């Protein structure tokens, strides 16, 4: 946990899940710069008495600080991340605020019908920014105050062009502590065109049972433009099984792995899990477009397998994230492997694909007492561990 100091008070903030070994803060100079601007804007403080929407606030630093001002209208947070929402709830509580002090919305929910202040923490994915500004633009009016924020390394000419094209004239502030603000003045009825997301692409011919099928990708989803080479290696080497079984596509992204499991065994029941709402919407659309009738599927927003009934999964398929919310850590993969061990029944199997250099086999052997290499190429390896 760490303390964010602002002119309006200090806030104790942490990421989710909290990990004492994790030195990464839940806020940064870009959040502080934006909060300061709201009070110290040239020409007077920003009027926060209307509907304030905060897009892509990472761990809830912005909405926690805004909710602490006890505004007449509760701020609306729009997030793609289940982890980000859980962090927000925990951070509100840590700072003596009720869970309902903020209205939590996902990037897939309908936006509020009027937006008076739009604060944007520039997301890593330009596609997600484009998609979300397309969704919000109809609810922005000429008087809406739009302010973006990010570290200088996160704001590019292409970022500014998206604001300019979808909302109106855009300029940036000076950099302060390596953070920058974006000011945008919404213009009347811009010819913004249609949101290009979601997009679809056909899978290549060497992708096992899903070869040639169409996958649907919402903006910001992993490998949204083409099939990842690691995923392809797993798809080409999936287990062939029959009979009723519970399969989990863990960290499902656009759901191509879980779809393959459903096509390979039409008696399987598949649970797709991801922490990204854009990913889950993609997986559901991909599944509905291609899955055989009668296969049961569930789409669950969660932190890996936390909350999953122990000892009930027969097969877990996983291409773990390597970069986790900008942390370069394999902590998420390790949590996913631990969670898998608990979620599997005895005799159940975890299949993992990863970069060779990540050494996942060492972790799996330590946890499961066994680990076999099913397939490999110069870059990736597919591993199988059995719960004995
Ligand atoms: C490497 S991608 C794999 C996506 C997909 N399975 C594929 O192979 O194309 C990892 C996925 O894990 C998800 N993820 C990251 N952290 C997670 C967590 N704590 N719980 C659930 N999913 C998570 C990411 O959103 C991402 O979709």
Coordinates of C-alpha atoms and ligand atoms in Angstrom, one line a residue:
X1 CA 0.0 0.0 0.0
X2 CA 1.2 3.5 -0.7
X3 CA 0.0 7.1 0.0
X4 CA -1.0 9.5 -2.7
X5 CA -0.7 13.1 -1.5
X6 CA -2.9 15.8 -3.1
X7 CA -3.9 19.3 -2.1
X8 CA -7.3 17.9 -1.0
X9 CA -5.9 15.2 1.2
X10 CA -3.9 12.0 1.3
X11 CA -5.2 8.6 0.0
X12 CA -4.0 5.1 0.9
X13 CA -4.1 3.1 -2.3
X14 CA -3.1 -0.4 -3.4
X15 CA -3.4 -2.5 -6.5
X16 CA -5.4 -5.7 -6.6
X17 CA -4.7 -8.3 -5.5
X18 CA -2.4 -6.8 -2.9
X19 CA 1.0 -8.4 -3.0
X20 CA 3.5 -7.3 -0.4
X21 CA 6.4 -8.2 -2.7
X22 CA 5.0 -6.0 -5.4
X23 CA 6.7 -2.6 -5.3
X24 CA 4.4 -1.1 -8.0
X25 CA 2.2 1.8 -6.9
X26 CA -1.5 2.1 -7.5
X27 CA -1.2 5.8 -8.7
X28 CA 1.4 8.0 -10.4
X29 CA 2.3 11.5 -11.3
X30 CA -0.3 11.6 -14.1
X31 CA -3.2 11.0 -11.6
X32 CA -1.8 13.7 -9.3
X33 CA -1.4 16.2 -12.2
X34 CA -5.0 15.7 -13.3
X35 CA -6.4 16.1 -9.8
X36 CA -4.4 19.2 -9.3
X37 CA -5.6 20.6 -12.6
X38 CA -9.3 20.2 -11.5
X39 CA -8.7 22.7 -8.7
X40 CA -6.0 24.9 -10.2
X41 CA -7.2 25.3 -13.8
X42 CA -6.4 28.7 -15.2
X43 CA -9.8 30.5 -15.3
X44 CA -11.1 28.7 -12.3
X45 CA -11.6 25.2 -10.9
X46 CA -13.5 22.6 -13.0
X47 CA -17.1 22.4 -12.1
X48 CA -17.6 18.9 -10.8
X49 CA -21.3 19.2 -9.9
X50 CA -22.6 17.4 -13.0
X51 CA -22.0 13.9 -14.3
X52 CA -18.2 13.1 -14.1
X53 CA -17.0 10.1 -16.0
X54 CA -13.6 8.7 -15.5
X55 CA -12.4 6.4 -18.3
X56 CA -9.7 3.7 -17.7
X57 CA -8.8 4.8 -14.1
X58 CA -6.4 2.0 -13.4
X59 CA -6.7 1.1 -9.7
X60 CA -9.3 3.7 -8.7
X61 CA -6.9 6.5 -7.6
X62 CA -8.9 9.1 -9.5
X63 CA -12.4 8.1 -8.5
X64 CA -11.4 7.6 -4.9
X65 CA -10.0 11.1 -4.7
X66 CA -13.1 12.5 -6.5
X67 CA -15.6 10.5 -4.4
X68 CA -13.9 11.9 -1.2
X69 CA -15.2 15.4 -2.3
X70 CA -18.7 14.0 -1.7
X71 CA -20.1 15.4 -5.0
X72 CA -23.8 15.7 -5.6
X73 CA -23.5 13.1 -8.4
X74 CA -21.4 10.0 -7.7
X75 CA -18.5 9.8 -10.3
X76 CA -18.9 7.1 -12.9
X77 CA -15.8 4.8 -13.5
X78 CA -15.6 3.0 -16.8
X79 CA -13.1 0.2 -16.7
X80 CA -12.2 -2.8 -18.8
X81 CA -10.6 -4.5 -15.8
X82 CA -12.1 -6.7 -13.1
X83 CA -8.9 -6.3 -11.1
X84 CA -9.1 -2.5 -11.5
X85 CA -12.7 -2.6 -10.2
X86 CA -11.8 -4.7 -7.3
X87 CA -8.9 -2.4 -6.5
X88 CA -11.3 0.6 -6.7
X89 CA -13.7 -1.0 -4.2
X90 CA -10.9 -1.9 -1.8
X91 CA -9.4 1.7 -2.1
X92 CA -12.7 3.3 -1.4
X93 CA -13.1 1.2 1.7
X94 CA -9.5 2.0 2.8
X95 CA -10.3 5.6 2.6
X96 CA -13.5 5.5 4.6
X97 CA -15.8 5.7 1.6
X98 CA -18.8 3.4 0.8
X99 CA -18.7 1.0 -2.2
X100 CA -21.5 2.9 -3.8
X101 CA -19.7 6.3 -3.6
X102 CA -18.7 5.5 -7.2
X103 CA -20.8 4.1 -10.0
X104 CA -18.8 1.2 -11.5
X105 CA -19.3 0.5 -15.2
X106 CA -17.5 -1.7 -17.6
X107 CA -16.3 -0.8 -21.1
X108 CA -19.3 -2.9 -22.4
X109 CA -22.0 -1.2 -20.3
X110 CA -24.2 1.6 -21.8
X111 CA -22.6 5.0 -20.9
X112 CA -24.6 7.5 -18.8
X113 CA -26.9 9.7 -21.0
X114 CA -25.1 12.9 -20.3
X115 CA -21.4 13.5 -19.6
X116 CA -20.4 16.9 -18.2
X117 CA -16.8 16.1 -17.3
X118 CA -14.9 13.4 -19.0
X119 CA -11.5 12.4 -17.5
X120 CA -9.5 9.9 -19.4
X121 CA -6.5 8.0 -18.0
X122 CA -5.0 7.2 -21.4
X123 CA -5.0 3.4 -21.8
X124 CA -2.1 1.4 -23.1
X125 CA -4.2 0.3 -26.1
X126 CA -4.9 3.0 -28.7
X127 CA -7.7 0.7 -30.0
X128 CA -9.4 0.7 -26.7
X129 CA -9.2 4.5 -26.5
X130 CA -10.7 4.8 -30.0
X131 CA -13.5 2.4 -29.2
X132 CA -14.4 4.0 -25.9
X133 CA -14.4 7.5 -27.3
X134 CA -16.6 6.4 -30.1
X135 CA -19.0 5.0 -27.5
X136 CA -18.9 8.1 -25.2
X137 CA -18.9 10.8 -27.9
X138 CA -22.7 10.8 -28.4
X139 CA -23.2 11.7 -24.7
X140 CA -20.6 14.5 -24.7
X141 CA -21.9 18.1 -25.3
X142 CA -20.2 21.3 -26.3
X143 CA -19.9 22.3 -22.7
X144 CA -18.3 19.0 -21.6
X145 CA -14.8 19.5 -20.0
X146 CA -12.6 16.8 -21.4
X147 CA -9.2 16.2 -19.8
X148 CA -6.9 13.3 -20.5
X149 CA -3.8 12.3 -18.5
X150 CA -0.8 10.0 -18.9
X151 CA 2.9 9.7 -18.5
X152 CA 4.7 11.3 -21.4
X153 CA 5.8 7.9 -22.7
X154 CA 2.1 6.9 -22.9
X155 CA 0.9 9.9 -25.0
X156 CA 1.8 9.9 -28.7
X157 CA 0.7 11.9 -31.7
X158 CA -1.7 9.1 -32.5
X159 CA -3.3 9.4 -29.1
X160 CA -4.0 13.1 -29.7
X161 CA -5.3 12.4 -33.1
X162 CA -7.9 10.1 -31.7
X163 CA -9.2 12.8 -29.3
X164 CA -9.1 15.4 -32.1
X165 CA -11.0 13.1 -34.6
X166 CA -13.6 11.8 -32.2
X167 CA -14.2 14.8 -29.9
X168 CA -12.7 18.0 -31.1
X169 CA -9.7 20.4 -31.1
X170 CA -7.0 19.0 -28.8
X171 CA -3.8 20.3 -27.2
X172 CA -1.4 19.2 -24.5
X173 CA 0.0 20.7 -21.3
X174 CA 3.6 21.1 -20.3
X175 CA 5.1 18.0 -18.8
X176 CA 5.2 17.9 -15.0
X177 CA 7.1 15.1 -13.3
X178 CA 7.1 13.2 -16.7
X179 CA 3.3 13.4 -16.9
X180 CA 1.2 15.4 -19.4
X181 CA -2.4 16.5 -19.7
X182 CA -4.6 16.5 -22.8
X183 CA -7.2 19.2 -23.2
X184 CA -9.9 18.7 -25.7
X185 CA -12.8 21.0 -26.6
X186 CA -15.8 19.0 -27.9
X187 CA -17.0 20.5 -31.2
X188 CA -20.5 20.2 -32.6
X189 CA -21.4 17.1 -34.6
X190 CA -18.0 15.9 -35.8
X191 CA -18.0 13.5 -38.8
X192 CA -16.4 10.7 -36.7
X193 CA -17.5 7.7 -38.8
X194 CA -18.3 4.4 -37.3
X195 CA -16.5 2.5 -34.5
X196 CA -14.3 0.0 -36.3
X197 CA -14.6 -2.3 -33.3
X198 CA -15.3 -5.2 -32.9
X199 CA -13.2 -6.6 -35.7
X200 CA -13.1 -10.2 -37.0
X201 CA -10.4 -12.2 -38.7
X202 CA -10.2 -15.7 -40.1
X203 CA -7.9 -18.1 -38.4
X204 CA -5.0 -19.6 -40.4
X205 CA -5.2 -23.1 -41.9
X206 CA -2.7 -24.5 -39.4
X207 CA -4.7 -23.8 -36.2
X208 CA -6.0 -27.3 -35.5
X209 CA -9.8 -27.7 -35.1
X210 CA -10.5 -24.0 -35.4
X211 CA -8.6 -23.6 -38.7
X212 CA -10.3 -21.1 -41.0
X213 CA -13.0 -20.1 -38.4
X214 CA -13.7 -16.5 -37.7
X215 CA -12.7 -14.9 -34.3
X216 CA -14.3 -11.8 -33.0
X217 CA -12.1 -9.2 -31.2
X218 CA -13.2 -6.2 -29.2
X219 CA -10.8 -3.4 -28.9
X220 CA -7.7 -3.9 -26.7
X221 CA -7.9 -7.7 -26.6
X222 CA -4.7 -9.7 -26.7
X223 CA -3.6 -10.5 -30.2
X224 CA -6.7 -8.9 -31.7
X225 CA -5.3 -8.6 -35.2
X226 CA -3.9 -12.1 -35.7
X227 CA -3.5 -15.4 -33.9
X228 CA -0.6 -15.5 -31.4
X229 CA 2.2 -17.9 -32.3
X230 CA 2.0 -19.5 -28.8
X231 CA -1.7 -19.9 -29.0
X232 CA -1.4 -21.6 -32.4
X233 CA 1.1 -24.1 -31.0
X234 CA -1.4 -25.0 -28.2
X235 CA -4.3 -25.2 -30.7
X236 CA -2.3 -27.6 -32.9
X237 CA -1.5 -29.9 -29.9
X238 CA -4.7 -29.9 -27.9
X239 CA -5.7 -33.1 -26.1
X240 CA -8.3 -35.2 -27.9
X241 CA -10.9 -36.2 -25.3
X242 CA -14.5 -37.4 -25.3
X243 CA -17.4 -37.6 -22.8
X244 CA -18.7 -35.0 -20.4
X245 CA -16.1 -32.9 -18.8
X246 CA -15.6 -29.4 -17.4
X247 CA -13.0 -27.5 -19.4
X248 CA -11.7 -24.0 -18.4
X249 CA -10.1 -21.5 -20.8
X250 CA -8.1 -19.6 -18.2
X251 CA -7.2 -16.0 -19.4
X252 CA -9.4 -16.7 -22.5
X253 CA -8.8 -13.5 -24.5
X254 CA -10.9 -13.8 -27.6
X255 CA -11.8 -17.4 -26.6
X256 CA -10.2 -19.3 -29.4
X257 CA -8.7 -22.0 -27.1
X258 CA -12.0 -22.7 -25.3
X259 CA -13.8 -22.7 -28.7
X260 CA -11.4 -25.4 -29.9
X261 CA -12.1 -27.5 -26.8
X262 CA -15.8 -27.2 -27.4
X263 CA -15.4 -28.2 -31.1
X264 CA -13.1 -31.1 -30.2
X265 CA -15.6 -32.5 -27.6
X266 CA -19.2 -31.6 -28.0
X267 CA -20.0 -33.1 -24.6
X268 CA -17.7 -30.6 -22.9
X269 CA -18.9 -27.7 -20.8
X270 CA -16.6 -24.8 -21.1
X271 CA -15.9 -21.9 -18.7
X272 CA -14.2 -18.9 -20.2
X273 CA -12.4 -16.7 -17.6
X274 CA -10.7 -13.4 -18.0
X275 CA -10.2 -10.2 -16.0
X276 CA -10.9 -8.1 -19.1
X277 CA -14.5 -7.3 -20.0
X278 CA -13.5 -6.7 -23.6
X279 CA -11.9 -10.2 -23.7
X280 CA -15.0 -11.8 -22.3
X281 CA -17.3 -10.1 -24.8
X282 CA -15.0 -11.2 -27.6
X283 CA -14.9 -14.8 -26.3
X284 CA -18.7 -14.9 -26.1
X285 CA -19.1 -13.5 -29.6
X286 CA -16.5 -15.9 -31.0
X287 CA -18.2 -18.8 -29.3
X288 CA -21.7 -17.9 -30.4
X289 CA -20.5 -17.6 -34.0
X290 CA -18.8 -21.0 -34.2
X291 CA -19.7 -23.4 -31.4
X292 CA -21.8 -26.5 -31.9
X293 CA -25.4 -26.1 -30.6
X294 CA -25.9 -27.6 -27.2
X295 CA -22.4 -27.0 -25.8
X296 CA -22.7 -25.2 -22.4
X297 CA -20.5 -22.2 -22.0
X298 CA -20.0 -19.7 -19.2
X299 CA -18.2 -16.4 -19.4
X300 CA -16.8 -15.3 -16.0
X301 CA -15.0 -12.0 -15.0
X302 CA -12.6 -13.0 -12.3
X303 CA -9.0 -12.9 -11.0
X304 CA -8.0 -16.3 -12.4
X305 CA -9.6 -19.2 -10.6
X306 CA -10.3 -17.4 -7.3
X307 CA -13.9 -18.2 -6.5
X308 CA -13.9 -21.3 -8.7
X309 CA -15.3 -24.4 -7.0
X310 CA -12.3 -26.6 -5.9
X311 CA -11.8 -30.0 -7.3
X312 CA -14.3 -29.7 -10.2
X313 CA -12.3 -28.9 -13.4
X314 CA -11.2 -31.8 -15.7
X315 CA -9.0 -29.8 -18.0
X316 CA -7.6 -26.3 -17.8
X317 CA -6.1 -24.6 -20.9
X318 CA -3.9 -21.6 -20.3
X319 CA -1.7 -19.1 -22.2
X320 CA -0.8 -17.0 -19.2
X321 CA -0.2 -13.2 -19.3
X322 CA 3.5 -12.2 -19.1
X323 CA 3.0 -8.5 -18.7
X324 CA 0.5 -7.9 -16.0
X325 CA -0.8 -4.3 -15.9
X326 CA 2.6 -3.0 -16.8
X327 CA 4.3 -5.0 -14.1
X328 CA 6.8 -7.3 -15.8
X329 CA 6.1 -10.2 -13.5
X330 CA 5.1 -13.8 -13.7
X331 CA 3.2 -13.4 -10.5
X332 CA -0.1 -13.8 -12.4
X333 CA 1.0 -17.0 -14.1
X334 CA 2.1 -18.4 -10.7
X335 CA -1.3 -17.5 -9.2
X336 CA -3.0 -19.1 -12.2
X337 CA -1.0 -22.3 -11.8
X338 CA -1.7 -22.5 -8.0
X339 CA -5.4 -21.8 -8.7
X340 CA -5.5 -24.5 -11.3
X341 CA -4.1 -27.1 -8.9
X342 CA -6.9 -26.3 -6.5
X343 CA -9.6 -26.2 -9.2
X344 CA -8.7 -29.5 -10.8
X345 CA -10.1 -32.8 -9.7
X346 CA -7.7 -35.7 -9.1
X347 CA -6.5 -36.8 -12.5
X348 CA -7.4 -33.5 -14.0
X349 CA -4.8 -31.8 -16.3
X350 CA -3.4 -28.3 -16.7
X351 CA -2.1 -27.5 -20.2
X352 CA 0.0 -24.4 -20.5
X353 CA 1.7 -22.7 -23.4
X354 CA 4.5 -20.2 -22.8
X355 CA 7.7 -18.7 -24.1
X356 CA 10.5 -21.2 -23.5
X357 CA 12.6 -18.7 -21.6
X358 CA 9.9 -18.2 -18.9
X359 CA 10.7 -21.6 -17.4
X360 CA 7.1 -22.5 -16.5
X361 CA 8.1 -26.2 -16.4
X362 CA 10.1 -25.5 -13.2
X363 CA 7.0 -23.9 -11.5
X364 CA 4.7 -26.7 -12.7
X365 CA 7.0 -29.4 -11.5
X366 CA 7.3 -27.7 -8.1
X367 CA 3.5 -27.4 -7.8
X368 CA 2.2 -30.6 -9.4
X369 CA 5.3 -32.9 -8.9
X370 CA 5.2 -33.7 -12.6
X371 CA 5.3 -31.8 -15.9
X372 CA 5.7 -33.2 -19.4
X373 CA 6.6 -31.3 -22.6
X374 CA 3.8 -32.0 -25.1
X375 CA 5.2 -29.9 -28.0
X376 CA 7.7 -27.2 -28.7
X377 CA 9.1 -25.0 -31.4
X378 CA 12.1 -22.7 -31.2
X379 CA 10.1 -20.1 -29.3
X380 CA 7.3 -21.7 -27.4
X381 CA 6.6 -24.8 -25.4
X382 CA 3.3 -26.6 -24.5
X383 CA 3.4 -28.2 -21.1
X384 CA 1.1 -30.7 -19.3
X385 CA 0.8 -31.2 -15.6
X386 CA -1.5 -33.7 -13.9
X387 CA -3.1 -33.4 -10.5
X388 CA -2.2 -36.7 -8.8
Ligands
LIG1 C1 -1.5 -14.1 -23.2 S1 -3.2 -13.7 -23.1 C2 -4.0 -15.1 -23.8 C3 -5.3 -14.9 -24.4 C4 -5.9 -16.1 -25.2 N1 -6.1 -17.3 -24.3 C5 -5.0 -16.5 -26.3 O1 -4.2 -17.4 -26.2 O2 -5.1 -15.8 -27.4 C6 -3.6 -13.7 -21.4 C7 -5.0 -13.3 -21.0 O3 -5.1 -13.4 -19.6 C8 -5.9 -12.3 -19.1 N2 -5.6 -12.1 -17.7 C9 -4.5 -11.3 -17.2 N3 -4.6 -11.3 -15.9 C10 -5.6 -12.1 -15.5 C11 -6.2 -12.5 -14.2 N4 -5.6 -12.1 -13.1 N5 -7.3 -13.3 -14.2 C12 -7.8 -13.6 -15.4 N6 -7.4 -13.3 -16.6 C13 -6.3 -12.6 -16.7 C14 -5.6 -11.2 -20.1 O4 -6.7 -10.2 -20.1 C15 -5.4 -11.9 -21.4 O5 -6.6 -12.0 -22.1

